PDB file of C-alpha atoms and ligand atoms in Angstrom:
ATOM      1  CA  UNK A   8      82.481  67.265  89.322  1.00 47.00           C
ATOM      2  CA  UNK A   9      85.306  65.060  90.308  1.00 57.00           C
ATOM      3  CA  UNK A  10      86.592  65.160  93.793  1.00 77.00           C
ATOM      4  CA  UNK A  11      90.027  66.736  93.213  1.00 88.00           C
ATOM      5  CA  UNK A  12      90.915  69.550  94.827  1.00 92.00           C
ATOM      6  CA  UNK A  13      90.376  72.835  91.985  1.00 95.00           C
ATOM      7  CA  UNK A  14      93.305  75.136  92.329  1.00 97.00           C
ATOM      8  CA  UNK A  15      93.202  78.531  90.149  1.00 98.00           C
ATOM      9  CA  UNK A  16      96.614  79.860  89.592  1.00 97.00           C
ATOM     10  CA  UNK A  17      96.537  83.845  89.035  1.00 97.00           C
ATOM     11  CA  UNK A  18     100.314  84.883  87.396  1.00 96.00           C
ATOM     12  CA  UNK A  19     100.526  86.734  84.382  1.00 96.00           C
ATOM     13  CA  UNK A  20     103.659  85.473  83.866  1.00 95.00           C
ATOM     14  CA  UNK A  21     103.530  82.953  81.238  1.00 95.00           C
ATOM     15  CA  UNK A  22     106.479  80.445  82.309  1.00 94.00           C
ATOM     16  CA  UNK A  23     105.631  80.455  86.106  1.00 92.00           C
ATOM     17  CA  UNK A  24     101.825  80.313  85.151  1.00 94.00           C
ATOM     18  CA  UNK A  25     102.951  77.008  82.906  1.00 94.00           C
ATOM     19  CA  UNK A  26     105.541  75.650  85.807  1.00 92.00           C
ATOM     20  CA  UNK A  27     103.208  76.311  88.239  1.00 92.00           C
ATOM     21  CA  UNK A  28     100.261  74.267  86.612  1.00 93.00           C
ATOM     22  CA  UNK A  29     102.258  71.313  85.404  1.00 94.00           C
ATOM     23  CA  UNK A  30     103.617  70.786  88.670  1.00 93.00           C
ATOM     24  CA  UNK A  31     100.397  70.962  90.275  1.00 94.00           C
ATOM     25  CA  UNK A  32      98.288  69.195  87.663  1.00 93.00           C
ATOM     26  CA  UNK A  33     100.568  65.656  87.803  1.00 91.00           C
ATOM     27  CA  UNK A  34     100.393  66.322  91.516  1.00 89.00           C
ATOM     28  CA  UNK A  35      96.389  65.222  92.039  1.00 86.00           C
ATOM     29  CA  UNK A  36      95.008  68.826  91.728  1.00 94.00           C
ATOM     30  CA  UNK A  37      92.771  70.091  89.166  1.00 95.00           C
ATOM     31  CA  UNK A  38      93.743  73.676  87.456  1.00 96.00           C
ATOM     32  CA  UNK A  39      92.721  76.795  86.157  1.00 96.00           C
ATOM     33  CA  UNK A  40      95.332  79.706  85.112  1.00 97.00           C
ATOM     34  CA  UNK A  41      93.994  83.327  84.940  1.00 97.00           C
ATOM     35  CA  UNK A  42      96.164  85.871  83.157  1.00 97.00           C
ATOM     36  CA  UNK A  43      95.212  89.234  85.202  1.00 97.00           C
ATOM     37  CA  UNK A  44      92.987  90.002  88.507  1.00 97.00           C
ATOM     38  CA  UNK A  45      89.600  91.007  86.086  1.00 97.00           C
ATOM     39  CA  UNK A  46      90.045  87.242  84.708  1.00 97.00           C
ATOM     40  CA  UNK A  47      90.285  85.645  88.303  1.00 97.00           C
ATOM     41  CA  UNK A  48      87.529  87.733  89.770  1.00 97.00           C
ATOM     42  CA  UNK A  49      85.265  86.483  86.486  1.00 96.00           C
ATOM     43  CA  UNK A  50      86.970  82.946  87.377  1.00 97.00           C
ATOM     44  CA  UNK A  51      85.956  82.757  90.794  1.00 96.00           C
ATOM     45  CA  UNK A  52      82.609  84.391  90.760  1.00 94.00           C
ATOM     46  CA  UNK A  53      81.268  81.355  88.148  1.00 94.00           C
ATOM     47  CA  UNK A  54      82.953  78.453  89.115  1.00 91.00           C
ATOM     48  CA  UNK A  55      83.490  76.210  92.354  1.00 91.00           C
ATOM     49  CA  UNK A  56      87.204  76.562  93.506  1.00 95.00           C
ATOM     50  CA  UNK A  57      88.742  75.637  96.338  1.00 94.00           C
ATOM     51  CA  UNK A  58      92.163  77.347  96.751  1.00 96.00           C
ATOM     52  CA  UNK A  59      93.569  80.429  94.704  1.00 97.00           C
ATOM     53  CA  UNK A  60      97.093  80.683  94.335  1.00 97.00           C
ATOM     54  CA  UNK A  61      97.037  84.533  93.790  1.00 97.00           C
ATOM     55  CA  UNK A  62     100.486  86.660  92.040  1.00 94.00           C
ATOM     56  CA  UNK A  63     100.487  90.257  93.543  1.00 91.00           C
ATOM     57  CA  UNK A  64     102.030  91.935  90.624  1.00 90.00           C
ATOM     58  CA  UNK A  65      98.978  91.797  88.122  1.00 93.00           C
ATOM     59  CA  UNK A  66      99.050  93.901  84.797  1.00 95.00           C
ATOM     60  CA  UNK A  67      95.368  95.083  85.087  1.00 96.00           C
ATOM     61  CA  UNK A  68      94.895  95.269  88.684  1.00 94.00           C
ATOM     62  CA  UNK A  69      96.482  95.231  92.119  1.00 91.00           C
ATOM     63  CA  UNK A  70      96.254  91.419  93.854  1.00 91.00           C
ATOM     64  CA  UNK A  71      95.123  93.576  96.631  1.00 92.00           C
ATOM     65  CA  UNK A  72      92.546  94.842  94.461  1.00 94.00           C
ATOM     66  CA  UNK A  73      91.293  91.237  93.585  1.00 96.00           C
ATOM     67  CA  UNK A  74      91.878  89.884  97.589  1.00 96.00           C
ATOM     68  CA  UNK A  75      89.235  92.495  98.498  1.00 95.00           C
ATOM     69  CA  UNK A  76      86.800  91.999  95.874  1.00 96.00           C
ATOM     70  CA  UNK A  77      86.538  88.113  96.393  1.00 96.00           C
ATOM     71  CA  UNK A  78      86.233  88.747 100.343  1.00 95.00           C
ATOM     72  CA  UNK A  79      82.742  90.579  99.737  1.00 94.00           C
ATOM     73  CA  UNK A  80      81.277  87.719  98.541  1.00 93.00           C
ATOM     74  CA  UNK A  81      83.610  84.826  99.759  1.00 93.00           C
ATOM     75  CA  UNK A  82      86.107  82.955 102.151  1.00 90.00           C
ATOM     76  CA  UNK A  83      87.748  80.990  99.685  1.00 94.00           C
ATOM     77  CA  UNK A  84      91.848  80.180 100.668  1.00 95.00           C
ATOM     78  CA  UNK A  85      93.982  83.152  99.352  1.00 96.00           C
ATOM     79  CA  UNK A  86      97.406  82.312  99.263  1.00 96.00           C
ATOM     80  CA  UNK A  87      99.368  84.647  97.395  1.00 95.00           C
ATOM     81  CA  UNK A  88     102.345  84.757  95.628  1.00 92.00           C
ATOM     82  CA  UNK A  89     105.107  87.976  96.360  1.00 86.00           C
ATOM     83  CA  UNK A  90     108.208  88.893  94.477  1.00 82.00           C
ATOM     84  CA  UNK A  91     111.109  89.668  96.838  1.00 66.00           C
ATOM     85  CA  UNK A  92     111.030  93.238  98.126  1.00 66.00           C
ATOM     86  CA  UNK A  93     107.150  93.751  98.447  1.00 67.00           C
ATOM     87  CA  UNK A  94     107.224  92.502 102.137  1.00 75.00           C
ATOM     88  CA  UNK A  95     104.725  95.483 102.682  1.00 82.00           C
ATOM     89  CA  UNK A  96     102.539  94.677 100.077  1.00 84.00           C
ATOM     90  CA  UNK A  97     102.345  90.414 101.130  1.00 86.00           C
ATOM     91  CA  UNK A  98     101.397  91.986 104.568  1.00 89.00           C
ATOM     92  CA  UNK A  99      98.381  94.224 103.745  1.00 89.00           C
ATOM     93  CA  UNK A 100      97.445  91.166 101.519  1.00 92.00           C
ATOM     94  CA  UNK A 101      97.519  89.143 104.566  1.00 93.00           C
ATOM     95  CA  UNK A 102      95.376  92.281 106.443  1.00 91.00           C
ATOM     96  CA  UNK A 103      93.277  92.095 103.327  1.00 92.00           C
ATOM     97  CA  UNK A 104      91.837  88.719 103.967  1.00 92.00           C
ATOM     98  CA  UNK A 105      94.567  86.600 102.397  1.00 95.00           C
ATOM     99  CA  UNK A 106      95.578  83.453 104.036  1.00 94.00           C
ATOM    100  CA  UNK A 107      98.929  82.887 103.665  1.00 94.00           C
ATOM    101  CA  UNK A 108     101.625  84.161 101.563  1.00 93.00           C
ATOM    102  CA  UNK A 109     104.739  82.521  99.487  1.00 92.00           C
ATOM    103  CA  UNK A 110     107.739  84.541  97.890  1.00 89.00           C
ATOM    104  CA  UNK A 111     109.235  84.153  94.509  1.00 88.00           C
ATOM    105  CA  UNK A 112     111.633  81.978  94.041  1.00 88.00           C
ATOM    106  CA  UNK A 113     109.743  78.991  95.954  1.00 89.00           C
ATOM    107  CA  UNK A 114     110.125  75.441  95.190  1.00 90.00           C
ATOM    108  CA  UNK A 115     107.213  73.520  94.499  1.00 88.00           C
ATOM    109  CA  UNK A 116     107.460  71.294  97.814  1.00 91.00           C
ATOM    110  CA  UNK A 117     106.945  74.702  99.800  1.00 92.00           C
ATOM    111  CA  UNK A 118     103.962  75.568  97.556  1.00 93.00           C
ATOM    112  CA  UNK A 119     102.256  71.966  98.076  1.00 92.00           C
ATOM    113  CA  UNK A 120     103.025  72.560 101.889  1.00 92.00           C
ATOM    114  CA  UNK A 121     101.007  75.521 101.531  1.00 92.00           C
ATOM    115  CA  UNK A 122      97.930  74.272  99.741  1.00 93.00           C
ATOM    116  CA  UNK A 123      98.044  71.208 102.505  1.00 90.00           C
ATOM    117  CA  UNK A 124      97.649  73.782 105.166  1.00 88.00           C
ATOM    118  CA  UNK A 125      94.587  75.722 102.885  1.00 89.00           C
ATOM    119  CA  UNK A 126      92.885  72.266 102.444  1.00 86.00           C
ATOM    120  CA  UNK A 127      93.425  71.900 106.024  1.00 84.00           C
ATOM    121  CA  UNK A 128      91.454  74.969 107.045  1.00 81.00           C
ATOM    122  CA  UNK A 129      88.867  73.755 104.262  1.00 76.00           C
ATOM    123  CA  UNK A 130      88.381  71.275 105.945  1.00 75.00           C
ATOM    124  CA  UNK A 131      88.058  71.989 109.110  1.00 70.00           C
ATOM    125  CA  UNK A 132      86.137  75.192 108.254  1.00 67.00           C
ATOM    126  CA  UNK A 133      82.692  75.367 109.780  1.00 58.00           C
ATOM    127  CA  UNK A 134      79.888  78.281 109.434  1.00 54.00           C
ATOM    128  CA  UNK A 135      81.323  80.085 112.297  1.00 57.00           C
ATOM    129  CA  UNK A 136      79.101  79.236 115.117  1.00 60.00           C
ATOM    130  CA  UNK A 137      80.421  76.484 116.640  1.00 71.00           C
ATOM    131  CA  UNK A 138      81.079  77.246 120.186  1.00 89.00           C
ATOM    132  CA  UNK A 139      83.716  75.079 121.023  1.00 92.00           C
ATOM    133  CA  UNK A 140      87.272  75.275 119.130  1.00 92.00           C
ATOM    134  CA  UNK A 141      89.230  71.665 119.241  1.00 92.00           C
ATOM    135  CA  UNK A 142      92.359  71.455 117.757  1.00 93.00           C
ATOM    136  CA  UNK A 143      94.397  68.272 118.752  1.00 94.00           C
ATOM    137  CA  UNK A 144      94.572  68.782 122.738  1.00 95.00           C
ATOM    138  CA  UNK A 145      93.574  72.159 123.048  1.00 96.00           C
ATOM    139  CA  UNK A 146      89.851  72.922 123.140  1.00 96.00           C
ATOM    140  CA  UNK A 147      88.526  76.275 123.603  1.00 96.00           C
ATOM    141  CA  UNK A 148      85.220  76.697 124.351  1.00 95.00           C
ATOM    142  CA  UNK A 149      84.248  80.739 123.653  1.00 94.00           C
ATOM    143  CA  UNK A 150      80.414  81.008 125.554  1.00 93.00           C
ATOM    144  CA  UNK A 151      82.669  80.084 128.575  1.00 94.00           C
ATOM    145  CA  UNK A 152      85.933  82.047 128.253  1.00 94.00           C
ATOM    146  CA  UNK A 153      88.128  78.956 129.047  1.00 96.00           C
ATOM    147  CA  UNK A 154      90.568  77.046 126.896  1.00 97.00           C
ATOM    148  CA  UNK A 155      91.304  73.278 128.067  1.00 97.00           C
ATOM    149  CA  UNK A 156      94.550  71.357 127.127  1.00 97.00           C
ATOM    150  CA  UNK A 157      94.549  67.547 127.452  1.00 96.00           C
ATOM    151  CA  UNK A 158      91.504  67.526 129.462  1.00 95.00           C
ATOM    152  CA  UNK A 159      92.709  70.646 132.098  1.00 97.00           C
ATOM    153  CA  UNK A 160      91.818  74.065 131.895  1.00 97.00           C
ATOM    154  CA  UNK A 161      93.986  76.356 131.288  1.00 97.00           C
ATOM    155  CA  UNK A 162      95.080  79.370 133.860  1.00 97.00           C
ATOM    156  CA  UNK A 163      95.063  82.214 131.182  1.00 97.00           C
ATOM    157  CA  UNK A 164      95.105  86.365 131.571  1.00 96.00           C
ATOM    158  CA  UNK A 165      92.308  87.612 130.021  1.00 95.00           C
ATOM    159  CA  UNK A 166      95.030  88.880 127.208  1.00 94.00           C
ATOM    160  CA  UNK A 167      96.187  85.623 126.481  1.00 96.00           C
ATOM    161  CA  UNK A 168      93.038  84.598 126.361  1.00 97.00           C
ATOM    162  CA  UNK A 169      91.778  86.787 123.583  1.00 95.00           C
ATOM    163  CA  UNK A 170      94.685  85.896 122.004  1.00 96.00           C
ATOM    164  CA  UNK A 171      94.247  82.601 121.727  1.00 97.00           C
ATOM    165  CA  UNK A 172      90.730  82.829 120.875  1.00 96.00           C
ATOM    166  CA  UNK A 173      91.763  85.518 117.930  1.00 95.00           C
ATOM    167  CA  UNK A 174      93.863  82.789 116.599  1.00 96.00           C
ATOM    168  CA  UNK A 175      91.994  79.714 116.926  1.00 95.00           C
ATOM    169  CA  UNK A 176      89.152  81.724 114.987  1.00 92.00           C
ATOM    170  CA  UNK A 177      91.842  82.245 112.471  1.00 92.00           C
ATOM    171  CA  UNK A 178      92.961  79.028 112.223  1.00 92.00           C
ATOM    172  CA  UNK A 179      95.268  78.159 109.391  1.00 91.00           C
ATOM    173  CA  UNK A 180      95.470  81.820 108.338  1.00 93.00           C
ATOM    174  CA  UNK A 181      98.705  83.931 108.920  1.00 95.00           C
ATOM    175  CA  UNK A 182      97.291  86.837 111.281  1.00 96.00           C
ATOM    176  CA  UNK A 183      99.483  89.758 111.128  1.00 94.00           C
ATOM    177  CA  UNK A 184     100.688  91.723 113.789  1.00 93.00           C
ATOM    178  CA  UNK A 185      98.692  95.187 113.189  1.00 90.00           C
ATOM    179  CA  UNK A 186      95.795  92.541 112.612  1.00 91.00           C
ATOM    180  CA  UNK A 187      96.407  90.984 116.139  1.00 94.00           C
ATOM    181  CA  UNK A 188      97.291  94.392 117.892  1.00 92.00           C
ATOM    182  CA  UNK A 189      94.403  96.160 116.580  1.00 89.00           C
ATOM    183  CA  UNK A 190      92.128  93.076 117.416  1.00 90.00           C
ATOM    184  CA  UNK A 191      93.081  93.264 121.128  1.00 91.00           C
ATOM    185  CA  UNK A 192      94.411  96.638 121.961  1.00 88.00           C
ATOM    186  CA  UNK A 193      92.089  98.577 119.651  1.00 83.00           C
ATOM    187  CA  UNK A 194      95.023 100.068 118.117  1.00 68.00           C
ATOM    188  CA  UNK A 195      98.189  99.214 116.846  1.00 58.00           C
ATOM    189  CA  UNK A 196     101.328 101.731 117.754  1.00 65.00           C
ATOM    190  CA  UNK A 197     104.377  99.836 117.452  1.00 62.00           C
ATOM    191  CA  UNK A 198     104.942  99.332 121.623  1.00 67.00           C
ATOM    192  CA  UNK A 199     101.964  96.965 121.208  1.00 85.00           C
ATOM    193  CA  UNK A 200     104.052  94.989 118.864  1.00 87.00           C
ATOM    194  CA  UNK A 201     106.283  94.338 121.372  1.00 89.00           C
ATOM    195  CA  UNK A 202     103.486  93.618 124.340  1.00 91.00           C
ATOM    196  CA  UNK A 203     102.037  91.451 121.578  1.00 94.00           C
ATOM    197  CA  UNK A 204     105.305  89.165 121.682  1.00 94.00           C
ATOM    198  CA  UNK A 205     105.462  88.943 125.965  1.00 95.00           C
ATOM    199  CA  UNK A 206     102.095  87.777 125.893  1.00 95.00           C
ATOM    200  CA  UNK A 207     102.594  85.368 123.080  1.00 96.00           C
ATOM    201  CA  UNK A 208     105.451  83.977 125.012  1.00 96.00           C
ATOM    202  CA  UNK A 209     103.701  83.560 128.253  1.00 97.00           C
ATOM    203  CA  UNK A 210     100.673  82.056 125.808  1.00 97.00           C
ATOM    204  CA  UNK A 211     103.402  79.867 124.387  1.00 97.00           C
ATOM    205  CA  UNK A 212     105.085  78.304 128.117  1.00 97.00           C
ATOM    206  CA  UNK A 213     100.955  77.300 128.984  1.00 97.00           C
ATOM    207  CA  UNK A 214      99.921  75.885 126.129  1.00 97.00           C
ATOM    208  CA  UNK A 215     103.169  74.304 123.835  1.00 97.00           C
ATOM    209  CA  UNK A 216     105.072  71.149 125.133  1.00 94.00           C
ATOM    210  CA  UNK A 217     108.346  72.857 123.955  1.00 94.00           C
ATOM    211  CA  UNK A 218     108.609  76.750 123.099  1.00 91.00           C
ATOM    212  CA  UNK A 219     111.272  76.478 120.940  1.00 91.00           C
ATOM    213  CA  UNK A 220     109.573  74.066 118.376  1.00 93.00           C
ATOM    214  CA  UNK A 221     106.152  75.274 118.604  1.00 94.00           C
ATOM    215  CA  UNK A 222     102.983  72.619 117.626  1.00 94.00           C
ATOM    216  CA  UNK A 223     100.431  75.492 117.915  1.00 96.00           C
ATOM    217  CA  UNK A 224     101.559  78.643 117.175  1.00 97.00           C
ATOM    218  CA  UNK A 225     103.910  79.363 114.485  1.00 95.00           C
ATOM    219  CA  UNK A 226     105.935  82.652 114.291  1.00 95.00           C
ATOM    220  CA  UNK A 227     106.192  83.843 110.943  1.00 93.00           C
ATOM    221  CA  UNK A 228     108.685  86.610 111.105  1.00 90.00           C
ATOM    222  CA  UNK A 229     108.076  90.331 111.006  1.00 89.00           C
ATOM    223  CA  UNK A 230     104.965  89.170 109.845  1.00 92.00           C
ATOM    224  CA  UNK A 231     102.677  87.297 112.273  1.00 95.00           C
ATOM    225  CA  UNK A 232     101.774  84.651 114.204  1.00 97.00           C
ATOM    226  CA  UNK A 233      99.514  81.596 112.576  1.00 96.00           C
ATOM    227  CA  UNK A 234      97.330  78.938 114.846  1.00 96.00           C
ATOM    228  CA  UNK A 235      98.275  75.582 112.810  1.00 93.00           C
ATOM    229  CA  UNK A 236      95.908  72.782 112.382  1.00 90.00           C
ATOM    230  CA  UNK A 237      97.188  70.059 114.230  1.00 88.00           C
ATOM    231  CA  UNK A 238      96.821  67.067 111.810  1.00 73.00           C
ATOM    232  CA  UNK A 239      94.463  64.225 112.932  1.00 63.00           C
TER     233      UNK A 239
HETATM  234 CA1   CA B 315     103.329  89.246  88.109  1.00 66.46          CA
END
């Protein structure tokens, strides 16, 4: 096995499926192309990938369809692909499990800006029970409840503190509003939405050096918010 980093594009379009794996291939990565979702699920279940660049629009199956199936039986980076105009569809991918989404036309620096911040999360990806979240200054340990930046803890409301546990447990993944909502509220009517932005703000002024040029949280709009990975 070399030590490349095995991409497997999922398009069933022919000249974006080509584009997309030239691009990629005299970039450093190594690449697979599957045609339809029955061929990436087959794909994925026998070999060792480590991102999966993922079309919506499959002739055989729904992406969302394939998202699901791969979540039973792993965490591997989704990011999928959207044609303009299924906004709806890239965010019950996102609710499915997917990590992050792109929409057609994109130009290939946005897509290797996307796989950076998959390989990031592979990277920093553990089994899930470490106890203590660190993510350039900001530490959060969970058996205590606090979150710590540059050394000080942190005054937070236990709202913004679930949130920013919820995200730092996400980190790298695009959480989407219902996601969020439902996570802390227990339900997501649309009002929450718009608690779900004051307490992000607040969450923002304690924890980001400046609001408007966030190092933490990213917005993505009428989407969701994202905890980055702070490089090291
Ligand atoms: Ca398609």
């Amino acid at each position: 096995m070399n030590n490349k980093t095995n991409i497997l594009v999922v398009e069933d379009d022919r000249q974006i499926r080509k584009l997309m794996s030239t691009t990629l291939s005299s970039n450093e990565y190594s690449i697979e192309c599957a045609c339809d979702g029955g061929q990436a699920i087959m794909a994925i279940s026998t070999n060792k990938f480590d991102i999966v660049l993922l079309d919506l629009g499959l002739p055989d199956m729904d992406g969302e369809i394939v998202i699901k199936k791969i979540r039973e039986w792993s965490d591997i980076p989704i990011i999928v692909i959207s044609a303009r105009g299924e906004d709806s569809d890239k965010i019950s991918a996102l609710d499915n499990g997917a990590d992050d989404y792109l929409t057609k036309p994109f130009s290939i620096e946005e897509l290797m800006a996307r796989i950076r911040v998959a390989q990031r999360r592979l990277l920093n990806k553990s089994d899930g029970s470490e106890s203590v979240f660190q993510n350039g200054d900001l530490v959060v340990d969970y058996p205590a409840g606090t979150a710590y930046l540059k050394g000080r803890e942190l005054s937070l409301t236990p709202i913004e503190y679930k949130l920013l546990s919820l995200l730092s447990r996400n980190a790298g993944k695009v959480l989407t509003h219902t996601y969020i909502t439902d996570k802390i509220w227990g339900n997501s009517v649309d009002s929450d939405v718009a608690s779900l932005r004051v307490f992000m703000a607040s969450l923002r002024k304690k924890i980001e050096k400046d609001t408007a040029h966030p190092e933490y949280i990213q917005t993505h709009i009428g989407t969701g918010y994202r905890m980055i990975i702070v490089k090291k």
